[in-house]
PDB file of C-alpha atoms in Angstrom:
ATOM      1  CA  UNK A   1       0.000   0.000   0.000  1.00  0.00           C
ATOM      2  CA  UNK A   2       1.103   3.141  -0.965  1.00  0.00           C
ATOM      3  CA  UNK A   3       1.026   6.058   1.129  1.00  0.00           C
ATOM      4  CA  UNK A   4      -0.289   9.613   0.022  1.00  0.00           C
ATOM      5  CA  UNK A   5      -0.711  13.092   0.922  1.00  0.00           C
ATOM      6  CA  UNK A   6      -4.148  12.822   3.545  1.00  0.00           C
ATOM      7  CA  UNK A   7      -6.954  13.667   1.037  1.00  0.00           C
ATOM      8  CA  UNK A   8     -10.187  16.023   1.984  1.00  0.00           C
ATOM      9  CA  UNK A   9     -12.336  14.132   4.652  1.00  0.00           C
ATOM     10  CA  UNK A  10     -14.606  12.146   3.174  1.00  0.00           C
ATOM     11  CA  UNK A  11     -17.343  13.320   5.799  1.00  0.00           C
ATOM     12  CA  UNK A  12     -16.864  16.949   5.394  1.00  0.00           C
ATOM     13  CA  UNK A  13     -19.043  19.260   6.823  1.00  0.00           C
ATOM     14  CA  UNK A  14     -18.781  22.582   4.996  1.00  0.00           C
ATOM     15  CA  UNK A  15     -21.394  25.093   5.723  1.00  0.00           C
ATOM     16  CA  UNK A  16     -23.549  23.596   2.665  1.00  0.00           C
ATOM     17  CA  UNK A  17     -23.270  20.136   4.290  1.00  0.00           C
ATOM     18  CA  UNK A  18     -24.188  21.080   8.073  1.00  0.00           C
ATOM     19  CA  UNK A  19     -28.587  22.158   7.200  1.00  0.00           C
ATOM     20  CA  UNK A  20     -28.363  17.904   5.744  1.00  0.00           C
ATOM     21  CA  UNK A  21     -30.253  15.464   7.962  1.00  0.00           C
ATOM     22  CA  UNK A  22     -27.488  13.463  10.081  1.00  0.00           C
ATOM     23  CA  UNK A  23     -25.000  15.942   9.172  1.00  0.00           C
ATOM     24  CA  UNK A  24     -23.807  17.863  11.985  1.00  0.00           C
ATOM     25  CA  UNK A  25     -22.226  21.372  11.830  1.00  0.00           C
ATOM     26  CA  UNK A  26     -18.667  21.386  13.082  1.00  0.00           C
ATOM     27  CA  UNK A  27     -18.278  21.472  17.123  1.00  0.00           C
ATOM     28  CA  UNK A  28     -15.794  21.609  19.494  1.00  0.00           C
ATOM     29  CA  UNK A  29     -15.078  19.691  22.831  1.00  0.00           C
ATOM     30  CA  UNK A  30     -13.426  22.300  24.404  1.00  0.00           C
ATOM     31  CA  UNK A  31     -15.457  22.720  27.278  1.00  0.00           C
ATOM     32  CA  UNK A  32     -12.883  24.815  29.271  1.00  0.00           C
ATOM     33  CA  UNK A  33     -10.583  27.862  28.111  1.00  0.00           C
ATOM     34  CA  UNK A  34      -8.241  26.360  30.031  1.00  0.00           C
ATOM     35  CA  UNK A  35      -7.858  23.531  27.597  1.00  0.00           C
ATOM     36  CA  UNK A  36      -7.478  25.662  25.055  1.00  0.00           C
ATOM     37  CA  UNK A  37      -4.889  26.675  26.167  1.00  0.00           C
ATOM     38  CA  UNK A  38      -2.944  23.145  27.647  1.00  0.00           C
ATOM     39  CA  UNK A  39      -4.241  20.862  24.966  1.00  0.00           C
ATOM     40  CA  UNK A  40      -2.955  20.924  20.906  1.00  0.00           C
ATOM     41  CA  UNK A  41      -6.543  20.580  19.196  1.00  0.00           C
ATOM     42  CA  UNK A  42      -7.414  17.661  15.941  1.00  0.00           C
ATOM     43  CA  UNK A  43     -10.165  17.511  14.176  1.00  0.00           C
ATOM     44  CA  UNK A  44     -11.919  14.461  14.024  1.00  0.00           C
ATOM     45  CA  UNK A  45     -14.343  12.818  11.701  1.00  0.00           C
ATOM     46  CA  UNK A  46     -16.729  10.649  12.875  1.00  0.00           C
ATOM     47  CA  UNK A  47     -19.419   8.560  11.304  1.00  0.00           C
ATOM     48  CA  UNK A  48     -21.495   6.695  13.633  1.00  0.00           C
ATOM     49  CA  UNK A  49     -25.015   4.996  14.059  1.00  0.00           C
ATOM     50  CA  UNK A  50     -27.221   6.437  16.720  1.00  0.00           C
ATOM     51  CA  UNK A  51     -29.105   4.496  19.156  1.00  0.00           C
ATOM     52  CA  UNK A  52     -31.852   4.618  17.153  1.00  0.00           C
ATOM     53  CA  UNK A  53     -30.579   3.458  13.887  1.00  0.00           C
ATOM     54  CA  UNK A  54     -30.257   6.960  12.548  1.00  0.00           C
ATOM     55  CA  UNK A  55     -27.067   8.202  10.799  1.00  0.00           C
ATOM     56  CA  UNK A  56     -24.588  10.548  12.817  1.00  0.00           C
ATOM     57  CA  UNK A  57     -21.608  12.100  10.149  1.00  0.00           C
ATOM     58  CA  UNK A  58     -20.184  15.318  12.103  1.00  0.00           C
ATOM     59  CA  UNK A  59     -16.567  16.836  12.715  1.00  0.00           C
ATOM     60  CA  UNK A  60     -15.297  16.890  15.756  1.00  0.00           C
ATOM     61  CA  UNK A  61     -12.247  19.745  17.465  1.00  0.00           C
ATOM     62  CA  UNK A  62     -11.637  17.621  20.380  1.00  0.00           C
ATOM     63  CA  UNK A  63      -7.405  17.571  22.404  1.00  0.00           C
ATOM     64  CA  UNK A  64      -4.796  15.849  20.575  1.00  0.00           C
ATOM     65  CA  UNK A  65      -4.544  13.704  24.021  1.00  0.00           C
ATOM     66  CA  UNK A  66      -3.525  10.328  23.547  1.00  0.00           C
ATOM     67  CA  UNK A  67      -6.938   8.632  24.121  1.00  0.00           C
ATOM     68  CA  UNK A  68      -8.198  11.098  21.546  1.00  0.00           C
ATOM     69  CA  UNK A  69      -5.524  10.013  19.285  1.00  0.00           C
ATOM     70  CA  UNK A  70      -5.759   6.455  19.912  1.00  0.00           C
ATOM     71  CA  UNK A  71      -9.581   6.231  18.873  1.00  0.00           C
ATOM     72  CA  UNK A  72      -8.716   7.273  15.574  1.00  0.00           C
ATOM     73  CA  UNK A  73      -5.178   6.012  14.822  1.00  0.00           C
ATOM     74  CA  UNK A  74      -5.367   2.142  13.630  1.00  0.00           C
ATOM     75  CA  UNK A  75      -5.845   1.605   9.905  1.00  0.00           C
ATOM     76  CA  UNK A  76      -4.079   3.860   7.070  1.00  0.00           C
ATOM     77  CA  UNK A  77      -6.162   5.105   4.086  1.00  0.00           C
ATOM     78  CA  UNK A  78      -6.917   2.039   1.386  1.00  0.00           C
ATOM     79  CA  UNK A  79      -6.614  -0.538   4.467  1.00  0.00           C
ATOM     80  CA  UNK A  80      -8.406  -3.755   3.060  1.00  0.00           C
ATOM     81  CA  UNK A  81     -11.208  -5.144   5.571  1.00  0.00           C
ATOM     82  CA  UNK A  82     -13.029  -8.322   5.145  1.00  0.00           C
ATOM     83  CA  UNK A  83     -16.946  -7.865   5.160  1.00  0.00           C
ATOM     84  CA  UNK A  84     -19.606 -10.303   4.287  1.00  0.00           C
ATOM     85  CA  UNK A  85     -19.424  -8.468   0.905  1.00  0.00           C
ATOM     86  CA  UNK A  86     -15.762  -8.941   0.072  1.00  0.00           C
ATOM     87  CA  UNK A  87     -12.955  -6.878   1.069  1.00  0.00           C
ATOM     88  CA  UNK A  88     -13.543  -2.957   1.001  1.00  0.00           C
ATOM     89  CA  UNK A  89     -10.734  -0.015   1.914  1.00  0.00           C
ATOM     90  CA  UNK A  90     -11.904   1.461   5.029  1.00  0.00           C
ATOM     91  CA  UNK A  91     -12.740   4.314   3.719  1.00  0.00           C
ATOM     92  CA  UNK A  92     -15.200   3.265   1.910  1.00  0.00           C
ATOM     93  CA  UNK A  93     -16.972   1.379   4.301  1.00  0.00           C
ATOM     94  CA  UNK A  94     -20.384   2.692   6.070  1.00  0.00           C
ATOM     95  CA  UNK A  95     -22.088   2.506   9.070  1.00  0.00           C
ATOM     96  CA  UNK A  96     -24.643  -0.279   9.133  1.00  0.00           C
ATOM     97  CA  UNK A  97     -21.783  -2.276   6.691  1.00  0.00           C
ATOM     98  CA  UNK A  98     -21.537  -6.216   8.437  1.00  0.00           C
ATOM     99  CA  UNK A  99     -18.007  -7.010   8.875  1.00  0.00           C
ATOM    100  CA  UNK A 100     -16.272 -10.816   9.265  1.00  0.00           C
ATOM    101  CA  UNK A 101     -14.512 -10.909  12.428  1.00  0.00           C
ATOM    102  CA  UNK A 102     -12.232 -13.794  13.547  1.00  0.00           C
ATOM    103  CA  UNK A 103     -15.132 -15.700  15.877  1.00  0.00           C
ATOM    104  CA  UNK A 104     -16.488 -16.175  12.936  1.00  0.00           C
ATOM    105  CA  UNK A 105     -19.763 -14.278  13.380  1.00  0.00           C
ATOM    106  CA  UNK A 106     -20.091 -11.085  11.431  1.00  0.00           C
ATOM    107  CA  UNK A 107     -20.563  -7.976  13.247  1.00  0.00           C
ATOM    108  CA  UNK A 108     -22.189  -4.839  12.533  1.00  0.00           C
ATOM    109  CA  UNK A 109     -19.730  -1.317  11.888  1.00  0.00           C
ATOM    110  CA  UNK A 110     -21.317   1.335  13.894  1.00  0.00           C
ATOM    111  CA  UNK A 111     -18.622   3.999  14.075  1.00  0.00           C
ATOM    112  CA  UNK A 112     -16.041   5.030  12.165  1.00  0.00           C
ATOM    113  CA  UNK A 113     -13.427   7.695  13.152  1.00  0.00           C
ATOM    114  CA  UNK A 114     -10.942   9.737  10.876  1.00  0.00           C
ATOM    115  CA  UNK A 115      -8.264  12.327  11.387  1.00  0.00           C
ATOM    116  CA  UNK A 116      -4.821  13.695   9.641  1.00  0.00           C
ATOM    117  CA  UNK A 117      -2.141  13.061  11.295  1.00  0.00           C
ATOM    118  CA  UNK A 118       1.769  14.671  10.810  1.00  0.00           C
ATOM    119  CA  UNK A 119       3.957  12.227  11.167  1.00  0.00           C
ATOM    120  CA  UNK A 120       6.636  14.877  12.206  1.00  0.00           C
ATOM    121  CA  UNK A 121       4.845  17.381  14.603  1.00  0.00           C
ATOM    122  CA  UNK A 122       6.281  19.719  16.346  1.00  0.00           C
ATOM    123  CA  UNK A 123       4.696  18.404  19.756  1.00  0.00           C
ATOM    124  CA  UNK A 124       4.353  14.920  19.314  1.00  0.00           C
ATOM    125  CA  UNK A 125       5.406  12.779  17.060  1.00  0.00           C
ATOM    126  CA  UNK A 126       3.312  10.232  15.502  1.00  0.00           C
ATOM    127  CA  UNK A 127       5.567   7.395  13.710  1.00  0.00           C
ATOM    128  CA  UNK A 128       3.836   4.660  11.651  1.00  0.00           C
ATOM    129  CA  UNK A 129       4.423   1.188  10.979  1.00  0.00           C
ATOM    130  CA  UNK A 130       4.725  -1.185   7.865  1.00  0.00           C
ATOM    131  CA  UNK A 131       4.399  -4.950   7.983  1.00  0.00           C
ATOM    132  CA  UNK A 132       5.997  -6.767   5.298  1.00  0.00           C
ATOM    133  CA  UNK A 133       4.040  -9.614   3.411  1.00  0.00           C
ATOM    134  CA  UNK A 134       4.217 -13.112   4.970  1.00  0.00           C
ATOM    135  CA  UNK A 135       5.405 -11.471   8.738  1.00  0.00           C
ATOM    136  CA  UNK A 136       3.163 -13.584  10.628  1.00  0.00           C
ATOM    137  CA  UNK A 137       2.601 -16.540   8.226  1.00  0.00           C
ATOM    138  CA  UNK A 138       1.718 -16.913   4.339  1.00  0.00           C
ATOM    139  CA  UNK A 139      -0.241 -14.032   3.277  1.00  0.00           C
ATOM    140  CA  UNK A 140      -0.272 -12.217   6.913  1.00  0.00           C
ATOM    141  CA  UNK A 141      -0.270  -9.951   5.667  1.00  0.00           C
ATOM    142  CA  UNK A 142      -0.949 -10.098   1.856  1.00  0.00           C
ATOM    143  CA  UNK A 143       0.966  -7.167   0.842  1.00  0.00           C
ATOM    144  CA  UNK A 144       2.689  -4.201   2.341  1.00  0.00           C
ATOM    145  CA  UNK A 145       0.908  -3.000   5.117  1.00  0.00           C
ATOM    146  CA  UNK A 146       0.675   0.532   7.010  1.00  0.00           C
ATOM    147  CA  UNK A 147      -0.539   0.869  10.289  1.00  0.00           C
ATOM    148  CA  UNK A 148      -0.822   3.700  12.849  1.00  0.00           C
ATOM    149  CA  UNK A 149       0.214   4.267  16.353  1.00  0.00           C
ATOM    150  CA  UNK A 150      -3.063   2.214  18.114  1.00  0.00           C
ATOM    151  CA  UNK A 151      -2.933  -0.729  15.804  1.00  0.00           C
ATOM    152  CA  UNK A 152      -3.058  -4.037  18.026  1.00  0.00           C
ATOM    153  CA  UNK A 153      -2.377  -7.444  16.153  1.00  0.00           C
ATOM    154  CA  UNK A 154      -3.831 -10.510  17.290  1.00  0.00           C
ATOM    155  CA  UNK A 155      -0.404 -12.234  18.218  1.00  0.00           C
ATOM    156  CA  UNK A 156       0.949 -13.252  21.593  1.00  0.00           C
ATOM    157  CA  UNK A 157       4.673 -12.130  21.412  1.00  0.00           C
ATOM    158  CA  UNK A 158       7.505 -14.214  21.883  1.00  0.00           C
ATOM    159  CA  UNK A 159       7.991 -13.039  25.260  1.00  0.00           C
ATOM    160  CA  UNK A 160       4.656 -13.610  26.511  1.00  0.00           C
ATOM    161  CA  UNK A 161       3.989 -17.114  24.981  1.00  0.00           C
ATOM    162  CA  UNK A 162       4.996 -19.390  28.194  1.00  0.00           C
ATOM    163  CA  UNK A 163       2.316 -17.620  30.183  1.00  0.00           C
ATOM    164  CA  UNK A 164      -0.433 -17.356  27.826  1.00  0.00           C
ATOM    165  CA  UNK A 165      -0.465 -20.876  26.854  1.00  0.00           C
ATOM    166  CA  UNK A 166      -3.587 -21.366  24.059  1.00  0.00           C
ATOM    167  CA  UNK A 167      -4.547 -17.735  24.200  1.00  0.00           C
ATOM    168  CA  UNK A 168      -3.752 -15.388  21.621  1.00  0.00           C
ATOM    169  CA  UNK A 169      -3.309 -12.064  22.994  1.00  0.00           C
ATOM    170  CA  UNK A 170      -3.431  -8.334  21.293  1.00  0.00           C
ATOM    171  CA  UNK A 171      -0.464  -7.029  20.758  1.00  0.00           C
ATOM    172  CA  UNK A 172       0.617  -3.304  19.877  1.00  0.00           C
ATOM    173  CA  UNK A 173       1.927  -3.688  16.564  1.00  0.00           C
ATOM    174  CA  UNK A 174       5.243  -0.923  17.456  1.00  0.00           C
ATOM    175  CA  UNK A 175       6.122  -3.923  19.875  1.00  0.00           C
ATOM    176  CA  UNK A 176       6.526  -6.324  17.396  1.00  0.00           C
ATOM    177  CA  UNK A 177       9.642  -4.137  15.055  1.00  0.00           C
ATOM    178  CA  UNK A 178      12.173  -5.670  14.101  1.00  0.00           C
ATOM    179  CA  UNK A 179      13.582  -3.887  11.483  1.00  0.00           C
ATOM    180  CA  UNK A 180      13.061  -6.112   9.015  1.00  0.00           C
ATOM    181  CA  UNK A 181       9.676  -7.345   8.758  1.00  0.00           C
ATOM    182  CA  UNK A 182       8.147  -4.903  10.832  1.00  0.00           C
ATOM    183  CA  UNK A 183       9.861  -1.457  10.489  1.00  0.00           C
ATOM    184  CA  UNK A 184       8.914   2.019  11.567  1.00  0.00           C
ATOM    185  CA  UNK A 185       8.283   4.349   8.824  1.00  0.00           C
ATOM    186  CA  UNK A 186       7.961   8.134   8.409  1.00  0.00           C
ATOM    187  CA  UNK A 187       6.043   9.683   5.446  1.00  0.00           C
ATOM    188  CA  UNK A 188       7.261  12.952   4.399  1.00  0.00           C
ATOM    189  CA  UNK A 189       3.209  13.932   4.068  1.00  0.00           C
ATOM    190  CA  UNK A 190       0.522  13.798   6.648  1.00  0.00           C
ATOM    191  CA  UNK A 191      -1.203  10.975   6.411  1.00  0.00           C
ATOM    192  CA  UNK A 192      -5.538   9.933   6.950  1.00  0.00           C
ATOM    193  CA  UNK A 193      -5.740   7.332   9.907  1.00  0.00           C
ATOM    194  CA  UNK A 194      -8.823   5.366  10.907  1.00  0.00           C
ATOM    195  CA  UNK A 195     -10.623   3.371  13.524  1.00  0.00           C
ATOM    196  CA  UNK A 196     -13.761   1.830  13.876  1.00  0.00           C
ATOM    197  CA  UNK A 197     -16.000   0.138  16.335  1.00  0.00           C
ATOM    198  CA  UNK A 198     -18.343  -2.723  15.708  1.00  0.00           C
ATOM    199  CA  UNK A 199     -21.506  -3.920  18.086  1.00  0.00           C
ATOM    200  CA  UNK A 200     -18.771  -5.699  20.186  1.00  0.00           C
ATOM    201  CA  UNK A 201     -15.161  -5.654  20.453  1.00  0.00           C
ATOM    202  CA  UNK A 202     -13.824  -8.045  17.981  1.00  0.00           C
ATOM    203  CA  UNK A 203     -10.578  -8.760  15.598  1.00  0.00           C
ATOM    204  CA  UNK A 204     -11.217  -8.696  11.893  1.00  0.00           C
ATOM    205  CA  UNK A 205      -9.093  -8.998   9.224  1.00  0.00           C
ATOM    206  CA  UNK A 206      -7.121  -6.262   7.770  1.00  0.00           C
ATOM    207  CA  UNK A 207      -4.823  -6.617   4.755  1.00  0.00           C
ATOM    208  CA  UNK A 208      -4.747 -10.394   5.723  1.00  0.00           C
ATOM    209  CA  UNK A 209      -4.073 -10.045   9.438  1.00  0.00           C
ATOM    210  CA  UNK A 210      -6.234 -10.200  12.384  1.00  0.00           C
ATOM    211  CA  UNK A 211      -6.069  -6.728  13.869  1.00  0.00           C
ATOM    212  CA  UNK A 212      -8.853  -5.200  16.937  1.00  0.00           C
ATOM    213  CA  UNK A 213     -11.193  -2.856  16.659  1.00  0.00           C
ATOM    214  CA  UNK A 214     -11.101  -0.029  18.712  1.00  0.00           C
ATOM    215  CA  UNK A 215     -11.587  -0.118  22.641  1.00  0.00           C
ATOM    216  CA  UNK A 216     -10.514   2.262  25.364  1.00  0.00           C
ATOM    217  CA  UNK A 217      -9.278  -0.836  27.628  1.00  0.00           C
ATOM    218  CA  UNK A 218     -10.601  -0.744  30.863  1.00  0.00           C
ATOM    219  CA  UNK A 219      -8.779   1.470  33.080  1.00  0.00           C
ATOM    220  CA  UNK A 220      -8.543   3.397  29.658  1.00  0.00           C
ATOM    221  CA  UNK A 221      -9.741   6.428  31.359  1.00  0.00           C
ATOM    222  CA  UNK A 222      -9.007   6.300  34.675  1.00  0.00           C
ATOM    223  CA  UNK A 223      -6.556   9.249  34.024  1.00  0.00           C
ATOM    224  CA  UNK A 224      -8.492  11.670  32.197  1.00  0.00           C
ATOM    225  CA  UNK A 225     -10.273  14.329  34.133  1.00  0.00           C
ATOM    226  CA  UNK A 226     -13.917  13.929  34.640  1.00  0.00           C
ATOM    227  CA  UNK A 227     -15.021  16.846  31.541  1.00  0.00           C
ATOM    228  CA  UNK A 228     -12.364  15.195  29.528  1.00  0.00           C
ATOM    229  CA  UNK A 229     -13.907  11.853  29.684  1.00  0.00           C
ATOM    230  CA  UNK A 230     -16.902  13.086  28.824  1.00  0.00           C
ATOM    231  CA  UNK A 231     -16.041  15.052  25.870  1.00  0.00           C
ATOM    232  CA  UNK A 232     -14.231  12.068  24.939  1.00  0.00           C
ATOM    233  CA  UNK A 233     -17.520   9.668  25.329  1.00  0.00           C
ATOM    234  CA  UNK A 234     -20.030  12.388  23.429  1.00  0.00           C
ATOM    235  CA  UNK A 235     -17.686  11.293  20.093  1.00  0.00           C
ATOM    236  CA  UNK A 236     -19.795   7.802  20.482  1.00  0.00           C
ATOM    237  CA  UNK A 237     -23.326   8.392  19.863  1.00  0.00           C
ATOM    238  CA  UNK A 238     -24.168   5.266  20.743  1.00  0.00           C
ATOM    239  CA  UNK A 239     -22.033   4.830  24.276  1.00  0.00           C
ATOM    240  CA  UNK A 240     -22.944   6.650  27.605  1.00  0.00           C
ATOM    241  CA  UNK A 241     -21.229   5.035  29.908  1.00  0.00           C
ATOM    242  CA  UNK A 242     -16.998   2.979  29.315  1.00  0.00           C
ATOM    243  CA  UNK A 243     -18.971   0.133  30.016  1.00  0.00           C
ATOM    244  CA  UNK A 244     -21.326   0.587  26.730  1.00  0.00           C
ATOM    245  CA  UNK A 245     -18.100  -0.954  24.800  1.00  0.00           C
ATOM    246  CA  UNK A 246     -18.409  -3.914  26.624  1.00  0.00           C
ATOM    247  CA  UNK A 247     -15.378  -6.626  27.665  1.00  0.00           C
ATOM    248  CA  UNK A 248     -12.596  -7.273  25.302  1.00  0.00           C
ATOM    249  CA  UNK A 249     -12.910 -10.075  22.939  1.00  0.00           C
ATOM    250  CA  UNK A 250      -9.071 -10.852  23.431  1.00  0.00           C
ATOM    251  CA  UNK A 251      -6.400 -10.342  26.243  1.00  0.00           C
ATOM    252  CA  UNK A 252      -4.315  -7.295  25.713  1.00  0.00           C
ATOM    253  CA  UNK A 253      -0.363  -7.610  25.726  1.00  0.00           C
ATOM    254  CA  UNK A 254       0.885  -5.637  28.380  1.00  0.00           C
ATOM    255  CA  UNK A 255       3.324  -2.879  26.652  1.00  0.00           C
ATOM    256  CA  UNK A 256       6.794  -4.194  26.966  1.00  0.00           C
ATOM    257  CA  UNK A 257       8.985  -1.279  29.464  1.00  0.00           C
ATOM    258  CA  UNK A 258      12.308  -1.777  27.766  1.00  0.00           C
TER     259      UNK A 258
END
């Protein structure tokens, strides 16, 4: 996969688009000055089915915090997911759209997050990673394959195998480089990252591989102020509460400290 200059948002929400039904006018999270003021700002596109079945497509200015970031950081632009339908780049795919995951029971997209990210900024740096055909077995992936920053793999890594025994764990994919098959990689361009949430937490397949959809773990926002988690939480339509995401499907890795 080749990476390009990040394109205009495919939800865009110019003045003309804001009067649509399900199309919401620009808004920002910044519920304090103060944050203003502490906090770079992103803007964040969202897709997302409501409660109620309606359609939510709206841009969000929300801090560049690394929750934030992480919600919408998985899956570079032209990312191949499996659906019942065939495999479709993420960007193309819509709420509503039933995706394969790896239990084997399709599950239902019903968000979809977008944002730009510099991989060289000035306060934080956002590095990517590539995965090299055949990494984790034939066709795992299929081709070259660009992740961002929150991308988990379903693989236990060598380090953890002894103690997980059958279990297959989720594993950051910046823990598994190598250098060789799994390399950092730094685009001279800002690049249009992705996320998405299903009905449940699941793994589906991306590009070949069996990567997670997104979840904010369960202590996930345990550090976050009480205004920032719910700024963070009104990005979800469909979630009131942390608990709305419900348990993990998999075990998460614990991040290696060396």
């Amino acid at each position: 996969m080749t990476l390009t200059a990040a394109p205009t948002p495919r939800y865009s929400n110019s003045s003309a688009s804001a009067g649509r039904p399900g199309v919401a006018a620009p808004r920002s999270y910044f519920a304090e000055e103060s944050d203003k003021e502490q906090f770079q700002s992103r803007s964040f596109e969202v897709a997302a089915l409501r409660s109620d079945g309606s359609l939510y497509v709206g841009q969000e200015i929300a801090p560049a915090l690394p929750l934030f970031d992480a919600a919408f950081s998985a899956f570079a632009r032209g990312t191949l997911i499996q659906t019942i339908d065939g495999d479709v780049a993420i960007e193309d795919l819509q709420p509503g759209d039933m995706i394969n995951t790896t239990s084997g029971k399709p599950s239902m997209l019903v968000w979809l997050g977008s944002t730009s990210f510099s991989p060289i900024d000035a306060r934080r740096r956002v590095p990517l990673t590539s995965i090299m055909p055949d990494s984790f077995g034939q066709s795992r992936p299929n081709s070259v394959l660009t992740v961002g920053p929150s991308a988990r793999v379903l693989h236990t890594p060598h380090r953890l195998r002894a103690g997980a025994g059958s279990a297959r764990m989720l594993t950051p994919v910046r823990e598994l480089l190598d250098g060789v098959n799994v390399i950092e990689v730094v685009p001279p361009t800002p690049v249009r990252l992705f996320h998405m949430c299903l009905e449940r937490h699941a793994a589906v397949h991306a590009g070949g591989i069996e990567m997670e959809t997104f979840h904010p773990g369960v202590n996930g926002m345990r550090t976050l102020p009480h205004h920032l988690q719910r700024l963070f939480l009104a990005m979800f339509p469909r979630i009131g509460h942390v608990c709305d995401f419900g348990p993990l499907a998999h075990p998460r890795a614990p991040v290696s400290e060396v």
